[in-house]
mmCIF file of C-alpha atoms in Angstrom:
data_model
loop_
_atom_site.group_PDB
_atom_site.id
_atom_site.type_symbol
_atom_site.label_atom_id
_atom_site.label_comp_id
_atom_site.label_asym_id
_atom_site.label_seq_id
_atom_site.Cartn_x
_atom_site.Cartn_y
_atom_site.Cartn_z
ATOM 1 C CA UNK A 118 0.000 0.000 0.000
ATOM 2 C CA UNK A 119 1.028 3.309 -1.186
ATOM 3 C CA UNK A 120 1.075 6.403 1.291
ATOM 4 C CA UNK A 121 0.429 8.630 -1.745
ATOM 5 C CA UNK A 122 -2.922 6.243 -2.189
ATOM 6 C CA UNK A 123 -4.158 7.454 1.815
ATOM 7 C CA UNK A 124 -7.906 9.376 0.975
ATOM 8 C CA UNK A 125 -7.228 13.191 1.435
ATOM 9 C CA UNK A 126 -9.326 13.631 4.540
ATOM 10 C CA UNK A 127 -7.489 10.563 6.171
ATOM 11 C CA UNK A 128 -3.597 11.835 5.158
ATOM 12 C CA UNK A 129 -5.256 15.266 6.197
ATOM 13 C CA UNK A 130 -6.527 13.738 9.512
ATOM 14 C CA UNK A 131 -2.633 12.049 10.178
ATOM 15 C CA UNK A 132 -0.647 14.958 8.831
ATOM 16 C CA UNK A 133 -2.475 17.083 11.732
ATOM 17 C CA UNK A 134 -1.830 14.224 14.537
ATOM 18 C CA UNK A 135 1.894 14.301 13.154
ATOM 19 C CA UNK A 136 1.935 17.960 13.887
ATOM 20 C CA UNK A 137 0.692 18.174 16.894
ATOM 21 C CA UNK A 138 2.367 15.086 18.595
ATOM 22 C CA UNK A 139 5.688 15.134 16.999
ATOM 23 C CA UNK A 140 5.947 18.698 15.648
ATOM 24 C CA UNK A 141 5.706 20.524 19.643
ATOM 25 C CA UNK A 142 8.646 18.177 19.763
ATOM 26 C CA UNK A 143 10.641 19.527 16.692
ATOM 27 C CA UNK A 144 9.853 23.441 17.997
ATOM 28 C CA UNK A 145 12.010 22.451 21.134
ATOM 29 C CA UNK A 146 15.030 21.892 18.966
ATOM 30 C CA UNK A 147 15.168 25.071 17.830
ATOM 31 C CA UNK A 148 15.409 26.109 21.507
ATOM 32 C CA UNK A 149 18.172 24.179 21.807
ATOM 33 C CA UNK A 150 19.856 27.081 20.284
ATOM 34 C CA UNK A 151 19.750 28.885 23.670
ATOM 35 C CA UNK A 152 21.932 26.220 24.891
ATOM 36 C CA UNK A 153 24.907 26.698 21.713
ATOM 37 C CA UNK A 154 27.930 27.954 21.701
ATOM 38 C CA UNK A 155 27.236 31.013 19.887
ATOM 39 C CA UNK A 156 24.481 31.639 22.331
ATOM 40 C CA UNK A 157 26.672 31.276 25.433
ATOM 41 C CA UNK A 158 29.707 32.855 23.992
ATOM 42 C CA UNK A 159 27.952 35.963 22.545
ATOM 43 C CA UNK A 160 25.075 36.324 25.047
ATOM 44 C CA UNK A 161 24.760 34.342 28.112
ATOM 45 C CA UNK A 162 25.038 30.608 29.429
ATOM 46 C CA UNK A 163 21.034 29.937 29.640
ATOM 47 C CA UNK A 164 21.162 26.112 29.893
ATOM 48 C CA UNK A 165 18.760 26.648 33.513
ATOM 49 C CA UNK A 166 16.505 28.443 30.918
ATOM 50 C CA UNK A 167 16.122 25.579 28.576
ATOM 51 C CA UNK A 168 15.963 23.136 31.821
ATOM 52 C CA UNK A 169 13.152 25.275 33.009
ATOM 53 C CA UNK A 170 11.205 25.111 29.962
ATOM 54 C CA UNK A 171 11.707 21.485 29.669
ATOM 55 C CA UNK A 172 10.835 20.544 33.046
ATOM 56 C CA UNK A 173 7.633 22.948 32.091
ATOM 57 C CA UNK A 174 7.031 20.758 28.741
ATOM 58 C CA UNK A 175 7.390 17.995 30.211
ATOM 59 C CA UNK A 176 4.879 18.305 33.038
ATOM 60 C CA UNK A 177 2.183 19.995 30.604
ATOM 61 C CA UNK A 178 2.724 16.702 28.447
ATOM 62 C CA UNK A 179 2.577 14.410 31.028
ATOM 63 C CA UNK A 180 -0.551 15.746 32.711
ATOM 64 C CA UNK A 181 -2.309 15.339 29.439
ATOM 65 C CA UNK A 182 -1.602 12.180 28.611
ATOM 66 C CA UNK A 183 -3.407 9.223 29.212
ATOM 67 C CA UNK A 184 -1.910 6.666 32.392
ATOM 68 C CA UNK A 185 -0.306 4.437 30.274
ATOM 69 C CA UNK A 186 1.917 6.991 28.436
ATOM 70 C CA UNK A 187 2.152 8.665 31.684
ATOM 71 C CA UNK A 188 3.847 6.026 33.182
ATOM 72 C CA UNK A 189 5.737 5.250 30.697
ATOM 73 C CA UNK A 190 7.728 8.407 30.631
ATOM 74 C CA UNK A 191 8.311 8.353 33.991
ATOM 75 C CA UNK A 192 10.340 4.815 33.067
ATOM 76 C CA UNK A 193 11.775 6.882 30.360
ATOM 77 C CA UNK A 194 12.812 9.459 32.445
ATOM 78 C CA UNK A 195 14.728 7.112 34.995
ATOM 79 C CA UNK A 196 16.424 5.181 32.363
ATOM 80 C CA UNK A 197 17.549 8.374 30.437
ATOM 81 C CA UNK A 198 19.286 9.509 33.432
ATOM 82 C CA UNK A 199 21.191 5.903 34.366
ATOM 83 C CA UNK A 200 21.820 6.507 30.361
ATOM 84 C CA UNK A 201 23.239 9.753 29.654
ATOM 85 C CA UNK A 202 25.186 9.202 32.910
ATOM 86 C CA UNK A 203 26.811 5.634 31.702
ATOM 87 C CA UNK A 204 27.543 6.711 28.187
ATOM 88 C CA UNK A 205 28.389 10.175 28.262
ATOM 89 C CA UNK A 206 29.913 10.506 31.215
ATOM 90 C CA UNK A 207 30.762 6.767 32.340
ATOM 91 C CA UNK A 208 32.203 5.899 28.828
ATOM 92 C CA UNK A 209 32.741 9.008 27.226
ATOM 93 C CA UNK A 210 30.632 7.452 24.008
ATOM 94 C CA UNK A 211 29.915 11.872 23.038
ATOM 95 C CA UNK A 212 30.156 14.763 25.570
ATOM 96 C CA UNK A 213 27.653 17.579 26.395
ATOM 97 C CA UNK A 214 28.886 21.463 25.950
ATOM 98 C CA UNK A 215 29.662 21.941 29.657
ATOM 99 C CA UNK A 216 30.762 18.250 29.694
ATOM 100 C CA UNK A 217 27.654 17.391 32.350
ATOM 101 C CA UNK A 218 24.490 16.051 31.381
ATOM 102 C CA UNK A 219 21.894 18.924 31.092
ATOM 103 C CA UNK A 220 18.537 17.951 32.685
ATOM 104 C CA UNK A 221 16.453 19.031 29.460
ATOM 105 C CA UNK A 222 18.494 15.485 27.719
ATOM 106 C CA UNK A 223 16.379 12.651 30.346
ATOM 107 C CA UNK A 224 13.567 14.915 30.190
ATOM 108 C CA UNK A 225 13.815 14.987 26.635
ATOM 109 C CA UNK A 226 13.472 11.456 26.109
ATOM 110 C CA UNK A 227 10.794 10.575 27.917
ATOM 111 C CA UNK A 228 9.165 13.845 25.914
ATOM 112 C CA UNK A 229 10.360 12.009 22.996
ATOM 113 C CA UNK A 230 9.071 8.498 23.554
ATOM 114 C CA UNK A 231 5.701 9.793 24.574
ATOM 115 C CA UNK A 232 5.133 12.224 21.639
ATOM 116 C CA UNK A 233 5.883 8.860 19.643
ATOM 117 C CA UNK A 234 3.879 6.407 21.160
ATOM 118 C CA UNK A 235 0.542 8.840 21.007
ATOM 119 C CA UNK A 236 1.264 9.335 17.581
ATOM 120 C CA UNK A 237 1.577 5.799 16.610
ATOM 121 C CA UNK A 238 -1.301 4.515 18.818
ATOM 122 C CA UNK A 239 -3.444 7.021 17.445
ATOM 123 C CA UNK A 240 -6.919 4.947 15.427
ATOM 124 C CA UNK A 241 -6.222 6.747 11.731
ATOM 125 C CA UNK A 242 -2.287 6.039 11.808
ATOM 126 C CA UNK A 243 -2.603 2.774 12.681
ATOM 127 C CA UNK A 244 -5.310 2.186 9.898
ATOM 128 C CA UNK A 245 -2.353 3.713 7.166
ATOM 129 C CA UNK A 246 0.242 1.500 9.348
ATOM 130 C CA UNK A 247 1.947 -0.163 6.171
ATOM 131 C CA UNK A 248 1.706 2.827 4.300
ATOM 132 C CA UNK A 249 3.578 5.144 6.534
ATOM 133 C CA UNK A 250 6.251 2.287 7.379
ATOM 134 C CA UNK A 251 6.704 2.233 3.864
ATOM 135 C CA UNK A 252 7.617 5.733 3.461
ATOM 136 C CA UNK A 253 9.489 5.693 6.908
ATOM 137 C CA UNK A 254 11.440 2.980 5.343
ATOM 138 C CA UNK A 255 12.429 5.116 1.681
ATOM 139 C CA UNK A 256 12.859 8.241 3.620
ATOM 140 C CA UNK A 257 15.114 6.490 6.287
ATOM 141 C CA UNK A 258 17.267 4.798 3.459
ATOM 142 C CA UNK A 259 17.845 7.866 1.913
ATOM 143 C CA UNK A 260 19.008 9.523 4.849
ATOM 144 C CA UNK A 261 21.847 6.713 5.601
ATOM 145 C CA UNK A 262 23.173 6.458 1.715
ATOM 146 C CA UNK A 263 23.482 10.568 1.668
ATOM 147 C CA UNK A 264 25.012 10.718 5.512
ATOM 148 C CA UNK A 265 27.472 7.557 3.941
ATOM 149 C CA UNK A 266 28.189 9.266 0.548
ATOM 150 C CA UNK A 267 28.518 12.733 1.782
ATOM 151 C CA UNK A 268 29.907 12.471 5.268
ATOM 152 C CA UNK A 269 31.824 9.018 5.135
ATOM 153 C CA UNK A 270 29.197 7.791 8.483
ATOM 154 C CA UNK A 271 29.878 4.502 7.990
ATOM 155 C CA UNK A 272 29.225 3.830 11.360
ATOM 156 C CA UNK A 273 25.724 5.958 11.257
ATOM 157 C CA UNK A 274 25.034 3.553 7.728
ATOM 158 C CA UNK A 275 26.065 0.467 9.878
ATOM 159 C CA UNK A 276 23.543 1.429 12.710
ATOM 160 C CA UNK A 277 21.045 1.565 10.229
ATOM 161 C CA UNK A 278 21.118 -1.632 8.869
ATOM 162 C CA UNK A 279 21.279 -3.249 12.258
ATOM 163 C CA UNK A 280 18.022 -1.670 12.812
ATOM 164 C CA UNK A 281 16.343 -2.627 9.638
ATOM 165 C CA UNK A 282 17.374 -6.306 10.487
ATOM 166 C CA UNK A 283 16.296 -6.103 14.044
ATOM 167 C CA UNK A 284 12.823 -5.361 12.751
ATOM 168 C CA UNK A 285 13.079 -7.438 9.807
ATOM 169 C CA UNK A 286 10.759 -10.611 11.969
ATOM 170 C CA UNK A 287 8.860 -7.452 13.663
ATOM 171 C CA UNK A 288 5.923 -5.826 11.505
ATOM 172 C CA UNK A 289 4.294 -4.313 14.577
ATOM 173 C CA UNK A 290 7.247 -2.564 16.120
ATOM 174 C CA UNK A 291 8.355 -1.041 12.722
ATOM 175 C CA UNK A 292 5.731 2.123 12.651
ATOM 176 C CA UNK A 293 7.240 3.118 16.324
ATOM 177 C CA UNK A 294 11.034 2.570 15.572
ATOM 178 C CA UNK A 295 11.364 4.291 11.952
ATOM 179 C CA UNK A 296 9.565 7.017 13.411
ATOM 180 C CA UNK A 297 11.708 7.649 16.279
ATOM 181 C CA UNK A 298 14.554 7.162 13.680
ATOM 182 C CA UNK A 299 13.287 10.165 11.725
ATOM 183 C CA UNK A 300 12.133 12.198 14.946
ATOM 184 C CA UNK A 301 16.373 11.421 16.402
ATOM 185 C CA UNK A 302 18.238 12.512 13.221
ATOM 186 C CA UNK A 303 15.834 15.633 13.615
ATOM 187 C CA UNK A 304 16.610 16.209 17.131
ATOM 188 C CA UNK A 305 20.810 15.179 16.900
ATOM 189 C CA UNK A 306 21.204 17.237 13.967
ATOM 190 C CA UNK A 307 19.698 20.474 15.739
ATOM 191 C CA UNK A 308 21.990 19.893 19.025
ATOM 192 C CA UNK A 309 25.473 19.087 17.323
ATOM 193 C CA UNK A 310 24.746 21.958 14.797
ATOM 194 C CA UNK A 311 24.172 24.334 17.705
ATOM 195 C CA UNK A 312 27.117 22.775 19.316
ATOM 196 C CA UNK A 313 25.053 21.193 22.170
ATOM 197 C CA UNK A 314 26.594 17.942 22.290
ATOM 198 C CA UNK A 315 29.464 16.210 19.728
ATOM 199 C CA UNK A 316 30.353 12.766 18.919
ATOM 200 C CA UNK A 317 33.507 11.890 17.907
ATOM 201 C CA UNK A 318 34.846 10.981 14.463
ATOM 202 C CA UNK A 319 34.856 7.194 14.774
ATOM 203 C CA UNK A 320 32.765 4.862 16.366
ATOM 204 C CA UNK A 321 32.426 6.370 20.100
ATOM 205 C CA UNK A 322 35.984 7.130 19.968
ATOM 206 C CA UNK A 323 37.257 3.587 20.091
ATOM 207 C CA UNK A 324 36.505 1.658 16.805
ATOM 208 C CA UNK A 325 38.402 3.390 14.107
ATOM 209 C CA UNK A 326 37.417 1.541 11.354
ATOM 210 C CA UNK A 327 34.271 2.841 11.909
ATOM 211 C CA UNK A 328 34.549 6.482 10.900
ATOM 212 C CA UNK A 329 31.380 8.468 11.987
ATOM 213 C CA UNK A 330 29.751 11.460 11.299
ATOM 214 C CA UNK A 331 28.628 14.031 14.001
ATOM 215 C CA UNK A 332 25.341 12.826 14.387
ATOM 216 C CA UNK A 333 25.833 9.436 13.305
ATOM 217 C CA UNK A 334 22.917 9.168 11.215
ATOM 218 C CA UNK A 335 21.560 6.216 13.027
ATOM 219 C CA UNK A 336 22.067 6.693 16.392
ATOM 220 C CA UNK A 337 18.599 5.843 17.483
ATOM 221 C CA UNK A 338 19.900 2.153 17.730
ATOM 222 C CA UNK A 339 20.569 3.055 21.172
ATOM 223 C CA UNK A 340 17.462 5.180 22.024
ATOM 224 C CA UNK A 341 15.663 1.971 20.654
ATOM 225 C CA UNK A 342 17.322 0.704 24.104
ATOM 226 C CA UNK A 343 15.361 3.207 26.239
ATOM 227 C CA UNK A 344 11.984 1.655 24.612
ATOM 228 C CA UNK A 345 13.130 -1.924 25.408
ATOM 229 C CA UNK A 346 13.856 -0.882 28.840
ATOM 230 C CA UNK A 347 10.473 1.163 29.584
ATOM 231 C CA UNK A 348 8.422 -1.834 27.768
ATOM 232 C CA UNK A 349 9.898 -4.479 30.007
ATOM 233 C CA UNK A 350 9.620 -2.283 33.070
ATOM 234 C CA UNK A 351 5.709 -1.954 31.931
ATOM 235 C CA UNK A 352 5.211 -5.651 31.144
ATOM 236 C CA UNK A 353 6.936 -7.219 34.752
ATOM 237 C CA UNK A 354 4.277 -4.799 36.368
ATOM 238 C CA UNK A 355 1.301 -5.602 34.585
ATOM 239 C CA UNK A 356 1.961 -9.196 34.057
ATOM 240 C CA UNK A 357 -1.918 -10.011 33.927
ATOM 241 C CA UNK A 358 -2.973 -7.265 31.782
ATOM 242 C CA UNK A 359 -0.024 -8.588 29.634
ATOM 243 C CA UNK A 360 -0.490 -11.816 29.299
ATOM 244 C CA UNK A 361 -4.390 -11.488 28.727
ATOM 245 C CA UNK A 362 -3.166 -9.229 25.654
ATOM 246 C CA UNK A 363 -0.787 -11.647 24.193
ATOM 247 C CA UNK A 364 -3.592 -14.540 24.655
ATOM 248 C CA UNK A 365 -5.841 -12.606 22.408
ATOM 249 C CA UNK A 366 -3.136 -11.955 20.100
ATOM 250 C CA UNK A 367 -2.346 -15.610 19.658
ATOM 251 C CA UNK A 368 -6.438 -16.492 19.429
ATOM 252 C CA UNK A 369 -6.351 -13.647 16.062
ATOM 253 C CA UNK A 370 -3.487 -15.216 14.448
#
């Protein structure tokens, strides 16, 4: 199925859920430019600012979402901070301006994870799920050739293709993955161009036959490890609710 074949009213219907889930999401990138290098050099170090309005976007986001996603982000939020802490500052994988981790970054995720899953669980994406994975998939490609041909990322092109054949046996978890892929290279693009955060020129700074661009283009492999995380924090504590789901499942197939 074709996204280009999705009725008018219906691509209408999920180009305004895209906006308004994911694109509140993209505005905050551009205020990561309070947070640059030019900013702080040529102005004034606001990184507080940006924590405050985080914290602030966070909460509003949080309140108005539904107790699932709710406490699912707070899952996110926990296992951003063990993460930014073990592979920023623990193993030194890409460092932060100030060389700490900012509290807009675990915030951030969770922000991140929950704009995603509303916009995936919503009834009219779902219906188009094929369609849109199918894009997803073309647009995604063509990000990792250009970021390969144009900025030698062989380590962001790698990343990519371990993703595509970790969801090769997965339909169902396809429409959430490729579009955190997209919603990432959105978000690392904004904070290395503002000088935010960097990555260094090979693989985390220790495989050097793995020469990386800064973003590597598919870095979301490892945010895909803050949704495996969250999901099997959710499952162990609603084991019955779980397994009810997965016996209904099995009865469809």
């Amino acid at each position: 199925m074709n996204v280009f074949s999705i009725p008018k009213s219906d691509f209408k219907k999920i180009t305004n859920i895209f906006n308004r889930e994911i694109g509140r999401f993209v505005f905050f990138v551009f205020l990561l430019f309070f947070d640059s290098i030019y900013f702080a050099e040529n102005v004034t170090n606001s990184q507080i600012l940006i924590n405050i309005l985080m914290v602030a976007g966070f909460f509003k986001m949080y309140f108005r979402s539904n107790p699932r996603t709710k406490e699912l982000m707070i899952y996110a939020v926990i296992l951003g901070f063990i993460g930014e802490y073990f592979f920023s500052r623990g193993l030194h994988m890409y460092t932060y301006r100030l060389e700490n981790v900012p509290l807009y970054v675990p915030l951030g995720h969770a922000a991140l994870y929950g704009r995603i899953f509303m916009f995936t669980k919503s009834s009219v994406v779902r219906k188009y799920d094929k369609s849109i994975v199918q894009f997803f998939a073309v647009c995604i490609s063509i990000l990792a050739i250009t970021s390969l041909i144009f900025f030698n990322d062989v380590f962001g092109f790698v990343m990519t293709i371990c993703i595509f054949l970790l969801l090769w046996k997965k339909p169902k978890d396809r429409l959430f993955f490729f579009s955190m892929y997209i919603l990432v290279v959105i978000l690392e693009i904004g904070g290395t161009a503002f000088g935010c955060w960097e990555w260094p020129d090979t693989a985390f700074g220790v495989f050097k036959f793995l020469p990386s661009n800064n973003p590597p283009i598919g870095i979301s492999l490892l945010y895909f490890l803050l949704d495996i995380g969250c999901f099997l924090i959710y499952t162990q504590r609603h084991k019955i609710a779980w397994n009810r789901l997965k016996n209904i499942q099995r009865n469809q197939a």
